[in-house]
Coordinates of C-alpha atoms in Angstrom, one line a residue:
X292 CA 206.9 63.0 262.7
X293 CA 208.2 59.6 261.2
X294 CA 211.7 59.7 259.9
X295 CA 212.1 61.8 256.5
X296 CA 212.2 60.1 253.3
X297 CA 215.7 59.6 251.3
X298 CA 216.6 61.7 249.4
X299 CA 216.0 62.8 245.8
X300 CA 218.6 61.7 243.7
X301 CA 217.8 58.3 241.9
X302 CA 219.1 55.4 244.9
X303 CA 222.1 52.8 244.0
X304 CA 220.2 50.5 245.1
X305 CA 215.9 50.2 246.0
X306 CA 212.8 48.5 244.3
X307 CA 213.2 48.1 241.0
X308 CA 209.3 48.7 240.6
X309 CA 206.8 51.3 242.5
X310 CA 204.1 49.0 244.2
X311 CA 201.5 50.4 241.7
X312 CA 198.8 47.3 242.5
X313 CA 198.9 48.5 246.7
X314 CA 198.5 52.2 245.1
X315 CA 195.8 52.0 242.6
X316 CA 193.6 49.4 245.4
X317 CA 193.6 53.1 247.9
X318 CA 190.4 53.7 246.7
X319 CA 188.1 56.9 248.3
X320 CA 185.2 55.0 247.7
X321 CA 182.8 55.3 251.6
X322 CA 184.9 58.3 252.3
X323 CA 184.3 61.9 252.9
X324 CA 185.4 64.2 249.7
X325 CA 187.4 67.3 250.8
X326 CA 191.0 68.7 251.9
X327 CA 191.1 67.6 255.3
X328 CA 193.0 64.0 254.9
X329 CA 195.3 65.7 252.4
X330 CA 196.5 68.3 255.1
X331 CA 197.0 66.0 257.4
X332 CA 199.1 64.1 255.1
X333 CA 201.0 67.2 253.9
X334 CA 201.7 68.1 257.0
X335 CA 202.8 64.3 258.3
X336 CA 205.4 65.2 255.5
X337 CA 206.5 68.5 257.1
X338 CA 204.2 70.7 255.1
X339 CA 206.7 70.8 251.9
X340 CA 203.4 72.3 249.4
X341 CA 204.9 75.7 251.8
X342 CA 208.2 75.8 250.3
X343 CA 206.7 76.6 246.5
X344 CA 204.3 79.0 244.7
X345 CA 201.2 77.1 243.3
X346 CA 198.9 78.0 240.7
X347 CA 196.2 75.8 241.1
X348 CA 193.7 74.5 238.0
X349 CA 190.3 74.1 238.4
X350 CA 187.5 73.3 236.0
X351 CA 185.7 71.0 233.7
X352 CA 188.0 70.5 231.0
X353 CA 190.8 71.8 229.5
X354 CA 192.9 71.6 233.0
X355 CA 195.7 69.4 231.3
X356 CA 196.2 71.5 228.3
X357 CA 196.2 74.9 230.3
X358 CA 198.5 72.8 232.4
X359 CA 201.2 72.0 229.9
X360 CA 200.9 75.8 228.7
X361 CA 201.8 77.3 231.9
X362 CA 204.3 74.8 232.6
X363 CA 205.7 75.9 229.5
X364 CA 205.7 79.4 229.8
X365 CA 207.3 79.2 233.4
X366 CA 210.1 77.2 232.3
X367 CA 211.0 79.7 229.6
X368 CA 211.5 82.0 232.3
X369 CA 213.8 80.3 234.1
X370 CA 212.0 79.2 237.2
X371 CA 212.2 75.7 238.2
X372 CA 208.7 74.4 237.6
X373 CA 206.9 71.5 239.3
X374 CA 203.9 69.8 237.5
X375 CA 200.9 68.3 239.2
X376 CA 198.4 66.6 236.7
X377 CA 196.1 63.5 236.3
X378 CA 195.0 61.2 235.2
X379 CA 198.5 59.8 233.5
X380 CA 198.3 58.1 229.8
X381 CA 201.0 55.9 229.9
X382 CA 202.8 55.7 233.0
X383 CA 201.8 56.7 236.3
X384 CA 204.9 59.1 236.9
X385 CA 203.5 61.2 234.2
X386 CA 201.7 63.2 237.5
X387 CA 204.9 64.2 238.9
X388 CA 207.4 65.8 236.7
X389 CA 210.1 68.8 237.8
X390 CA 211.8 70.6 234.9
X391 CA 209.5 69.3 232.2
X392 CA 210.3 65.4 232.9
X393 CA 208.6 62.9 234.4
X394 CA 209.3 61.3 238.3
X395 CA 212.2 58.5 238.1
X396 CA 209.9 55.5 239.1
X397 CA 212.6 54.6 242.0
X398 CA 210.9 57.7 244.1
X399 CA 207.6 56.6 243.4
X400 CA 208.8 53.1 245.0
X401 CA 210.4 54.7 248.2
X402 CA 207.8 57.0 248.6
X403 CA 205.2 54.1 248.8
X404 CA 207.7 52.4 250.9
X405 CA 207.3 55.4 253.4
X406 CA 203.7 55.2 252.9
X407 CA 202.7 51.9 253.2
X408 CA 203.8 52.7 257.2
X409 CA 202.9 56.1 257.6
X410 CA 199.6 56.6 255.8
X411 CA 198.5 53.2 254.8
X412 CA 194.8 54.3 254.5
X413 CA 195.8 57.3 252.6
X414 CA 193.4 57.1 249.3
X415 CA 195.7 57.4 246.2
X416 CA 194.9 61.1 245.2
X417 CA 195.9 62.3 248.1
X418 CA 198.8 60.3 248.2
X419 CA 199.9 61.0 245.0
X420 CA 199.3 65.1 245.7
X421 CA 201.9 64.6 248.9
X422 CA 204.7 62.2 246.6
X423 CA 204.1 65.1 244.1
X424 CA 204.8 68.2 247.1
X425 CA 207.6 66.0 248.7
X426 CA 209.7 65.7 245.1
X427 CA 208.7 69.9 244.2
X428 CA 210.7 70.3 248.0
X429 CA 213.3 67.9 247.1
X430 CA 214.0 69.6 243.9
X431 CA 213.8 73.1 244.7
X432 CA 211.2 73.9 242.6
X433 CA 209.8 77.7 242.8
X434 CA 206.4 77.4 241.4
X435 CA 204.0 74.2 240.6
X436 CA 201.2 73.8 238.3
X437 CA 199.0 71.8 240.0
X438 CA 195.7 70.3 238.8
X439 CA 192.4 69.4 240.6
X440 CA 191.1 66.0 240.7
X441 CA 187.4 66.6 240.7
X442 CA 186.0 69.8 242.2
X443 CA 187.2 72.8 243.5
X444 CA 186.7 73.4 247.3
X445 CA 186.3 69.9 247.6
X446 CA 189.3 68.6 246.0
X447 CA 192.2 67.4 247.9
X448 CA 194.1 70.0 246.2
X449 CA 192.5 72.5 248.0
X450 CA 194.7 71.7 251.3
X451 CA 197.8 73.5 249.4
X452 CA 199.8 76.7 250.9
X453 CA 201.1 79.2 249.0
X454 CA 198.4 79.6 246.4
X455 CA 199.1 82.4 244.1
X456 CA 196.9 81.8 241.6
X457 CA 193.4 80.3 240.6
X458 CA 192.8 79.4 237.8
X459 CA 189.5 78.0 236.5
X460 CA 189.1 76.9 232.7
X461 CA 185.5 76.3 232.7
X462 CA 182.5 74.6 234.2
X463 CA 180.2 71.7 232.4
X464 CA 178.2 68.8 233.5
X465 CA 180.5 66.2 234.9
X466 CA 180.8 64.5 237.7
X467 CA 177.2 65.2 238.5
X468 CA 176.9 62.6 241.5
X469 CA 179.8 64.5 243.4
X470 CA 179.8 68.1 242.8
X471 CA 176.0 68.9 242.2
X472 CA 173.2 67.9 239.1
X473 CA 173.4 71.9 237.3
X474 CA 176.3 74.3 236.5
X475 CA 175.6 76.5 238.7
X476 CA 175.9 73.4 241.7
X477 CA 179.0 72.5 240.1
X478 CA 180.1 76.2 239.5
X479 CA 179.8 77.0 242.9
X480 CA 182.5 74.1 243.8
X481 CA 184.6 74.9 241.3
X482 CA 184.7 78.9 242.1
X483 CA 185.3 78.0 246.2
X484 CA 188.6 77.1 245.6
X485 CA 188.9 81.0 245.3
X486 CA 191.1 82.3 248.1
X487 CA 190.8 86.0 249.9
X488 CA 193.3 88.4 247.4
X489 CA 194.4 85.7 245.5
X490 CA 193.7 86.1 241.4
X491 CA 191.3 83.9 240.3
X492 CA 191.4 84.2 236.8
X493 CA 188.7 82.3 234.5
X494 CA 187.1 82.1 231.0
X495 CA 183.9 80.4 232.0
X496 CA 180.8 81.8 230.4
X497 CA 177.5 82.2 231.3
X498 CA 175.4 80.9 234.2
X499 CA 178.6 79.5 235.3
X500 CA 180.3 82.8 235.3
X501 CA 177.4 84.3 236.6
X502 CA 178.1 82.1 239.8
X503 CA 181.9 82.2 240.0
X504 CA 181.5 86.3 240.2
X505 CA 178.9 86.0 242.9
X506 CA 181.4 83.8 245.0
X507 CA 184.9 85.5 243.9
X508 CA 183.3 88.9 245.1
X509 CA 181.9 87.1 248.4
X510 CA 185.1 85.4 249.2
X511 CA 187.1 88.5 248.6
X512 CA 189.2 87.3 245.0
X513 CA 189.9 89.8 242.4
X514 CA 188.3 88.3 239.5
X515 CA 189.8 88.3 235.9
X516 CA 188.0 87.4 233.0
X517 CA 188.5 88.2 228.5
X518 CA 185.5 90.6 229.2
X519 CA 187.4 92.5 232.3
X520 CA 190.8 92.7 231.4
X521 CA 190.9 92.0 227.6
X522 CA 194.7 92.9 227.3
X523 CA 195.6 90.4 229.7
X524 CA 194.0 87.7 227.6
X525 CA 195.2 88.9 224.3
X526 CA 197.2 86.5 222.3
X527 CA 199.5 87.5 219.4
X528 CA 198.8 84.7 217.7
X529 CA 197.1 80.6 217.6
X530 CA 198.3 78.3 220.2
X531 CA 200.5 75.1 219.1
X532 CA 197.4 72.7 220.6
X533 CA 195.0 71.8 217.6
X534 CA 191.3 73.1 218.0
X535 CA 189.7 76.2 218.5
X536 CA 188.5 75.2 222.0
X537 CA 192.2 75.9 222.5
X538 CA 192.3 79.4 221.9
X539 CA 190.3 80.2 225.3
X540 CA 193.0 77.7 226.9
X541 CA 195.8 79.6 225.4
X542 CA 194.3 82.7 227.0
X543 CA 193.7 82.0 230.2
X544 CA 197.5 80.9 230.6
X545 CA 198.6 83.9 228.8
X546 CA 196.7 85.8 231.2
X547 CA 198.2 84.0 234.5
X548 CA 201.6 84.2 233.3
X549 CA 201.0 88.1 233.1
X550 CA 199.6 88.1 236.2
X551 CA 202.4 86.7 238.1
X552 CA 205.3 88.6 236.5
X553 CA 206.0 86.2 233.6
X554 CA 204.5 87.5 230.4
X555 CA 207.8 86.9 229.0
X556 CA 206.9 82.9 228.8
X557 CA 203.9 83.8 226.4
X558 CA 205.4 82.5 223.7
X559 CA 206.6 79.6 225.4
X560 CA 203.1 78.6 225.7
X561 CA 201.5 79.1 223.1
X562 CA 204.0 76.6 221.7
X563 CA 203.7 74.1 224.1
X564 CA 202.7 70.7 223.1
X565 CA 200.2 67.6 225.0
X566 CA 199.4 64.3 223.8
X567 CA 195.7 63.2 223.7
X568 CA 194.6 66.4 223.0
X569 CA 193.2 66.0 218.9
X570 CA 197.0 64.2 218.4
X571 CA 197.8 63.0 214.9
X572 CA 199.1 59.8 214.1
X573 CA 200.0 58.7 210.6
X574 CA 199.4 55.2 209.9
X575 CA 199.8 53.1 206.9
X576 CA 198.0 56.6 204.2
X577 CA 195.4 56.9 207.4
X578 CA 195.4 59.5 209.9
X579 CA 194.2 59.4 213.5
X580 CA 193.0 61.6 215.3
X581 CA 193.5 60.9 219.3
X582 CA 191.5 62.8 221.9
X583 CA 190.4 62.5 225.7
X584 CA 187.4 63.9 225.3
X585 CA 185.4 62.4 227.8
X586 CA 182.0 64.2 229.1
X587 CA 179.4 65.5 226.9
X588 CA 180.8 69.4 226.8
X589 CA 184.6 68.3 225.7
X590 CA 182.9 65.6 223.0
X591 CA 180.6 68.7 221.7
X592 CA 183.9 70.8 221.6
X593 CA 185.7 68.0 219.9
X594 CA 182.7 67.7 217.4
X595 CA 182.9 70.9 216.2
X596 CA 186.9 70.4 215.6
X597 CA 186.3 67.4 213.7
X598 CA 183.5 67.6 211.9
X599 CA 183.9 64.3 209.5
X600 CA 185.9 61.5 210.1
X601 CA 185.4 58.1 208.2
X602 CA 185.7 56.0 211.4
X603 CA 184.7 56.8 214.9
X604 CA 186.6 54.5 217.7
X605 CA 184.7 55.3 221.0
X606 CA 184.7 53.9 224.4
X607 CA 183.5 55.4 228.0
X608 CA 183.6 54.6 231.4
X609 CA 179.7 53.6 233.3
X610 CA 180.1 56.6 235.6
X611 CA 179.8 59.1 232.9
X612 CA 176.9 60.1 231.0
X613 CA 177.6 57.9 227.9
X614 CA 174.6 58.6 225.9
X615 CA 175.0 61.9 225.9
X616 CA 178.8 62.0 225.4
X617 CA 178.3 60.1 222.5
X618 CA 175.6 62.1 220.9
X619 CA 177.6 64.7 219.4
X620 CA 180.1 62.2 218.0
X621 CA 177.8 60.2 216.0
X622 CA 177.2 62.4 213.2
X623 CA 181.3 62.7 212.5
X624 CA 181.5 59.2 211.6
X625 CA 179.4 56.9 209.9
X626 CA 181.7 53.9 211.1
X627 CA 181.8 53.3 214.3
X628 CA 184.0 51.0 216.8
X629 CA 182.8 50.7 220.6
X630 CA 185.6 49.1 223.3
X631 CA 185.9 49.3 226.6
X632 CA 188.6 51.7 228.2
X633 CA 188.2 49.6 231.6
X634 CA 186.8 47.2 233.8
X635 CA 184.2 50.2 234.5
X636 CA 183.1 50.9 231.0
X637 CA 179.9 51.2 229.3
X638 CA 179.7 47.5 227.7
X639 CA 180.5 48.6 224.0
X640 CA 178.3 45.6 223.0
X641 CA 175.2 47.9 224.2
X642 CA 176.8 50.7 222.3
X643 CA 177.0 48.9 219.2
X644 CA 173.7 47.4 219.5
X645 CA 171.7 51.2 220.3
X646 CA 173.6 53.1 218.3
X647 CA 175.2 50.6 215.1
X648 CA 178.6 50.0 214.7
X649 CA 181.2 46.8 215.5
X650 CA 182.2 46.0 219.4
X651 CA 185.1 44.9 220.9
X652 CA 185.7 44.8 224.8
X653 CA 189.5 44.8 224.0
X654 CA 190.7 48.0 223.2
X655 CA 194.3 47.2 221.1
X656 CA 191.7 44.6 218.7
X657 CA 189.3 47.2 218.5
X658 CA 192.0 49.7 217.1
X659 CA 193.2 47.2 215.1
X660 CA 189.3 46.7 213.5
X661 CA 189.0 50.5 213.4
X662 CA 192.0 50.8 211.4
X663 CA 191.5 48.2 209.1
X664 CA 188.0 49.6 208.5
X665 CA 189.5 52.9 208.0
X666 CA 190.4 53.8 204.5
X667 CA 193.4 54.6 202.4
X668 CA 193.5 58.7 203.0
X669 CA 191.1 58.6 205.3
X670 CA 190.9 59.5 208.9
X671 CA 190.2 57.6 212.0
X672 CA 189.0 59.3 215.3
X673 CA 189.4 57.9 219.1
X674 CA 187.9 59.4 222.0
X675 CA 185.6 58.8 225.1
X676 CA 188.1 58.0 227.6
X677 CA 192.0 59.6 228.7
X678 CA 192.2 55.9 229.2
X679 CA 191.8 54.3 226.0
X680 CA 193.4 57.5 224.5
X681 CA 196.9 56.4 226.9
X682 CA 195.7 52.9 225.3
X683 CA 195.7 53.9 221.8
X684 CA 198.5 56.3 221.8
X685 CA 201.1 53.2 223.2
X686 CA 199.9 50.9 220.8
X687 CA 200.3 53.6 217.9
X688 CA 203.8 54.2 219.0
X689 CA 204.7 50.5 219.0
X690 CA 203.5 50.5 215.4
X691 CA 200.5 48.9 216.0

């Protein structure tokens, strides 16, 4: 075991700045997906994900949102609460955050610090899972959210003790080149993260359902779904979060917070707040609408939120299906603005080109084109990416 890491107060003295640049090159690209390196580094650490509860979030979309709920709802209760998410919007230390706040940026430095001689191939998802169980020991924290990467069984997250809870929002075509070309493929990952006598509580319909009760009954999980306990899923009354697509969200958290003994954070939850998730901006008599839809079932969910806006500002990384994440957008919006979210992104010049509209490769002059194109009253949309929604969002809190 290497010598521990310092302690969790905020140092006199350190790096001013985490390394981010060494951390964001620990790519998994060549490597072999799944728990094992994650364990290893957990337990490097002294296996601190064993000294706190974790309800772990699985599923397509709607992890961060059913994220922030629960986090919510524990906090009412008094617990102290630990909060695992990704990817960030703004600042990396958005991943980490004990008691509702965000990780001071001096632990992120000394953690790398520890790192960059103890697990120097480490790939960053697994080392931001262990900088995220090191601070929830450090802090005392009784229970963590924590949210899956990609996958279920296959996700780093899966090497975590203590697992009191699955929870699994729902299951849609994404990340088709990892986790499997049909639902049921992707279902099938998802529902593994399932653990023997361990809740795993869901509001997936369908063939993916169909598949997460077929592995939940073979693994040994009592299942919970809206259909099989209905009570547990009630809500008396609309979640905070815009959309209906939140509803099912809202229920699923109400429904875990019953389960472990916190029904009394309900409320809590259903007022909880997250940014990127259809947030409103005002600017200059427009309004925009920011959202991270990013695959093709969270853009058809997002479609049938907003049916009509006057200007659509879209961008979308290569590695997703961009045609058909687009497709349900395109009828909201007869303007439309393509950028690119990042180095990876489907070239918005091809966008514009297939589908009509401006381009932009830079994403702050391509808001500033969407806006200005955008008029008095009228309402402005942003999705495609979490990244250009982080994007947006900053520049739209600067004032532009």
């Amino acid at each position: 075991m290497s010598a521990p890491l310092s302690s969790s107060g905020p140092a006199a003295s350190g790096p001013a700045r985490p390394d981010y640049d060494w951390l964001y090159s620990r790519t998994r690209a060549g490597r072999e997906r799944g728990p094992q390196a994650a364990r290893a580094l957990l337990d490097h650490l002294g296996r601190p994900d064993e000294t706190f509860a974790s309800v772990r979030v699985v599923g397509t979309n709607g992890k961060g949102s059913t994220c922030a709920m629960l986090e919510a709802g524990l906090l009412a209760c008094g617990l102290r609460v630990g909060r695992f998410t990704s990817p960030h919007l703004e600042a990396y230390e958005e991943r980490v955050r004990t008691g509702g706040q965000d990780l001071d940026p001096q632990r992120t430095a000394r953690f790398l610090d520890w790192a960059k001689v103890n697990a120097p191939d480490a790939p960053f998802f697994d080392l931001t899972l262990a900088l995220a169980a090191r601070t929830f020991r450090e802090d005392g924290v009784q229970v963590a959210v924590m949210e899956a990467g990609v996958g279920g069984v296959s996700d780093a997250t899966q090497a975590l003790g203590r697992v009191v809870a699955v929870v699994l929002t729902n299951v849609a075509l994404d990340h088709t080149g990892v986790l499997g070309e049909t639902v049921r493929e992707i279902a099938r990952d998802k529902a593994r993260a399932a653990r023997p006598g361990v809740p795993l509580l869901t509001t997936a319909t369908g063939e993916a359902l169909d598949e997460v009760t077929r592995i939940a009954a073979e693994i040994g999980a009592p299942l919970w779904t809206p259909e099989s306990r209905p009570g547990l899923f009630d809500l008396p009354r609309p979640p905070a979060l815009a959309g209906p697509h939140q509803a099912r969200n809202a229920a699923l958290a109400a429904a875990t917070l019953r389960t472990l003994g916190y029904g009394a954070g309900v409320e809590a939850a259903l007022a909880a707040t997250h940014p990127a998730r259809l947030e409103r901006f005002a600017v200059n008599g427009r309004t925009v609408l920011v959202d991270g839809a990013h695959n093709p079932h969270a853009a058809g969910v997002l479609a049938q939120a907003v049916p009509r806006a006057d200007v659509l500002l879209f961008g979308n990384l290569a590695r997703k299906d961009t045609a058909a994440t687009l497709a349900p957008l395109l009828a909201v919006a007869p303007v439309r603005v393509f950028t690119a979210p990042g180095e990876t992104a489907t070239p918005p010049g091809e966008l514009a080109a297939r589908y009509g509209g401006v381009a932009d490769p830079d994403p702050h002059a391509a808001l500033t084109r969407a806006l200005a194109l955008t008029p008095q009253g009228g309402t402005l949309l942003v999705a495609g990416s979490l990244y250009l929604a982080g994007t947006v969002r900053a520049a739209l809190r600067a004032g532009v």
